[in-house]
């Protein structure tokens, strides 16, 4: 259970696990405004809550925690509605599972809904967005690939769900 669960926070909306940690999201949490979002990280062995993450730059309607992925000691957290200064929307936060520290924040100019879906395998992060998918290097935050369907069509929802195993997306 979330230590400070509120009405309609939707704790458990997305969940990610490793052998040592479990993360559960509450994208409707209102700590930084309505549906700004948060995540909670737990120790697998004890079930004890380690910490709650609410980035200081999230605002109302960011939906932080709308998507989660975890590998090794890193959690990728999607915030697909976070407005960026360049006019794009969406971000993926990389959070340390042991300390709760923010390791990085991935954004892209001229992109919408970045972080709608996330997946990780080793050093690669696959990120779904509006009609596209992106591959990032987890350690450097470098964009490695921009994937799009060969026949894009309106309301196709490409990037709405994503997975990665090795180098297969």
Short mmCIF file of C-alpha atoms in Angstrom, two decimals:
data_model
loop_
_atom_site.label_atom_id
_atom_site.label_comp_id
_atom_site.label_asym_id
_atom_site.label_seq_id
_atom_site.Cartn_x
_atom_site.Cartn_y
_atom_site.Cartn_z
CA UNK A 1 0.00 0.00 0.00
CA UNK A 2 1.12 3.56 -0.62
CA UNK A 3 2.00 5.23 2.70
CA UNK A 4 -0.01 8.37 1.89
CA UNK A 5 -2.55 7.07 -0.62
CA UNK A 6 -5.27 9.52 -1.46
CA UNK A 7 -8.68 9.04 -2.98
CA UNK A 8 -8.41 8.13 -6.70
CA UNK A 9 -4.58 8.31 -6.82
CA UNK A 10 -4.76 4.98 -8.73
CA UNK A 11 -1.82 3.41 -6.91
CA UNK A 12 -0.62 0.44 -8.97
CA UNK A 13 -1.67 1.97 -12.31
CA UNK A 14 1.70 0.77 -13.59
CA UNK A 15 4.14 -1.57 -11.86
CA UNK A 16 7.74 -2.65 -12.49
CA UNK A 17 9.94 -5.15 -10.65
CA UNK A 18 13.46 -6.51 -10.33
CA UNK A 19 14.78 -9.16 -7.95
CA UNK A 20 15.24 -6.54 -5.22
CA UNK A 21 12.74 -3.75 -5.89
CA UNK A 22 9.13 -3.11 -6.83
CA UNK A 23 7.83 0.25 -8.06
CA UNK A 24 4.17 1.18 -8.13
CA UNK A 25 2.84 4.35 -9.73
CA UNK A 26 0.09 6.74 -8.72
CA UNK A 27 -0.21 8.93 -11.82
CA UNK A 28 -3.32 10.63 -10.43
CA UNK A 29 -1.54 11.69 -7.21
CA UNK A 30 -2.01 15.42 -6.62
CA UNK A 31 1.15 16.41 -4.68
CA UNK A 32 2.27 18.90 -7.37
CA UNK A 33 -1.18 19.61 -8.79
CA UNK A 34 -4.07 17.51 -10.06
CA UNK A 35 -2.78 14.30 -11.72
CA UNK A 36 0.86 15.38 -11.39
CA UNK A 37 1.73 11.82 -10.32
CA UNK A 38 4.20 9.97 -8.10
CA UNK A 39 5.82 6.57 -7.69
CA UNK A 40 6.59 4.44 -4.63
CA UNK A 41 9.52 2.02 -4.39
CA UNK A 42 9.51 -1.03 -2.13
CA UNK A 43 12.04 -3.63 -1.00
CA UNK A 44 11.06 -7.05 -2.38
CA UNK A 45 12.44 -9.01 0.58
CA UNK A 46 10.69 -7.04 3.30
CA UNK A 47 7.81 -5.31 1.51
CA UNK A 48 8.87 -2.07 3.19
CA UNK A 49 8.39 1.18 1.33
CA UNK A 50 11.81 2.72 0.61
CA UNK A 51 10.61 6.08 -0.64
CA UNK A 52 8.13 8.06 -2.68
CA UNK A 53 9.31 10.00 -5.76
CA UNK A 54 7.67 13.29 -6.74
CA UNK A 55 10.00 15.27 -9.03
CA UNK A 56 10.14 18.94 -8.18
CA UNK A 57 9.45 19.95 -11.79
CA UNK A 58 6.19 18.03 -12.25
CA UNK A 59 2.96 20.00 -12.43
CA UNK A 60 -0.75 19.39 -12.84
CA UNK A 61 -1.70 16.93 -15.58
CA UNK A 62 1.88 15.60 -16.15
CA UNK A 63 0.78 12.00 -15.38
CA UNK A 64 4.19 11.07 -13.87
CA UNK A 65 4.13 7.28 -13.47
CA UNK A 66 1.84 6.62 -16.42
CA UNK A 67 4.43 4.06 -17.56
CA UNK A 68 7.19 2.27 -15.61
CA UNK A 69 10.11 0.01 -16.45
CA UNK A 70 12.92 -1.22 -14.24
CA UNK A 71 16.26 -2.89 -14.89
CA UNK A 72 19.21 -3.28 -12.55
CA UNK A 73 18.96 -0.34 -10.14
CA UNK A 74 17.22 2.11 -12.48
CA UNK A 75 13.53 2.93 -12.90
CA UNK A 76 12.33 4.61 -16.10
CA UNK A 77 9.22 6.67 -15.36
CA UNK A 78 7.08 8.14 -18.12
CA UNK A 79 5.38 11.52 -17.73
CA UNK A 80 3.75 11.78 -21.17
CA UNK A 81 1.88 15.04 -20.60
CA UNK A 82 4.68 17.10 -19.07
CA UNK A 83 5.07 20.34 -21.01
CA UNK A 84 8.62 21.20 -22.08
CA UNK A 85 9.98 24.72 -22.73
CA UNK A 86 10.46 23.91 -26.43
CA UNK A 87 6.73 23.25 -26.84
CA UNK A 88 6.96 19.46 -26.89
CA UNK A 89 5.28 17.22 -24.36
CA UNK A 90 6.48 14.27 -22.39
CA UNK A 91 9.51 13.15 -20.47
CA UNK A 92 11.10 10.03 -19.09
CA UNK A 93 12.76 10.26 -15.68
CA UNK A 94 15.50 7.83 -14.65
CA UNK A 95 15.40 7.16 -10.90
CA UNK A 96 17.86 5.19 -8.72
CA UNK A 97 16.01 2.32 -7.00
CA UNK A 98 18.12 2.48 -3.85
CA UNK A 99 18.18 6.21 -3.12
CA UNK A 100 15.31 7.71 -5.11
CA UNK A 101 17.73 10.16 -6.71
CA UNK A 102 16.91 11.43 -10.18
CA UNK A 103 19.69 10.22 -12.49
CA UNK A 104 18.50 11.84 -15.72
CA UNK A 105 15.49 13.26 -17.52
CA UNK A 106 14.97 12.40 -21.19
CA UNK A 107 13.10 14.82 -23.44
CA UNK A 108 12.99 15.45 -27.19
CA UNK A 109 12.09 18.60 -29.11
CA UNK A 110 9.04 18.47 -31.39
CA UNK A 111 7.73 15.28 -29.79
CA UNK A 112 4.39 14.65 -28.14
CA UNK A 113 3.47 12.12 -25.48
CA UNK A 114 7.09 11.00 -24.94
CA UNK A 115 6.98 8.44 -22.15
CA UNK A 116 3.53 7.06 -22.94
CA UNK A 117 5.22 3.64 -22.78
CA UNK A 118 8.67 2.62 -21.52
CA UNK A 119 10.75 -0.57 -21.49
CA UNK A 120 14.36 -1.30 -20.53
CA UNK A 121 16.87 -4.03 -21.16
CA UNK A 122 20.42 -3.44 -19.99
CA UNK A 123 21.69 -0.10 -21.25
CA UNK A 124 18.81 0.45 -23.69
CA UNK A 125 15.55 2.25 -23.00
CA UNK A 126 12.68 1.98 -25.48
CA UNK A 127 10.22 4.88 -25.21
CA UNK A 128 6.83 5.14 -26.87
CA UNK A 129 5.41 8.48 -27.95
CA UNK A 130 2.70 9.76 -30.29
CA UNK A 131 3.10 7.75 -33.53
CA UNK A 132 6.78 7.00 -32.84
CA UNK A 133 9.21 5.10 -30.66
CA UNK A 134 12.68 6.09 -29.53
CA UNK A 135 15.69 4.18 -28.26
CA UNK A 136 17.99 5.85 -25.71
CA UNK A 137 21.26 4.84 -24.07
CA UNK A 138 20.40 4.64 -20.38
CA UNK A 139 23.87 5.61 -19.17
CA UNK A 140 24.35 8.70 -21.34
CA UNK A 141 20.78 9.74 -22.22
CA UNK A 142 21.82 9.75 -25.88
CA UNK A 143 19.11 9.19 -28.49
CA UNK A 144 20.16 6.13 -30.52
CA UNK A 145 17.20 5.60 -32.84
CA UNK A 146 13.87 7.11 -33.90
CA UNK A 147 11.42 4.43 -35.05
CA UNK A 148 8.31 5.08 -37.13
CA UNK A 149 5.97 2.81 -39.10
CA UNK A 150 6.65 2.58 -42.83
CA UNK A 151 3.01 3.52 -43.52
CA UNK A 152 2.03 6.10 -40.87
CA UNK A 153 -1.69 6.79 -40.57
CA UNK A 154 -3.79 8.97 -38.30
CA UNK A 155 -4.77 7.42 -34.98
CA UNK A 156 -2.56 4.40 -35.56
CA UNK A 157 -1.30 4.46 -31.93
CA UNK A 158 2.20 3.32 -32.89
CA UNK A 159 4.31 3.66 -29.73
CA UNK A 160 1.37 3.29 -27.33
CA UNK A 161 2.88 0.04 -26.04
CA UNK A 162 6.52 -1.04 -26.24
CA UNK A 163 8.90 -3.79 -25.15
CA UNK A 164 12.59 -4.50 -25.64
CA UNK A 165 14.67 -7.67 -25.35
CA UNK A 166 18.31 -7.35 -26.26
CA UNK A 167 18.29 -5.31 -29.44
CA UNK A 168 14.78 -6.33 -30.52
CA UNK A 169 12.02 -3.75 -30.01
#
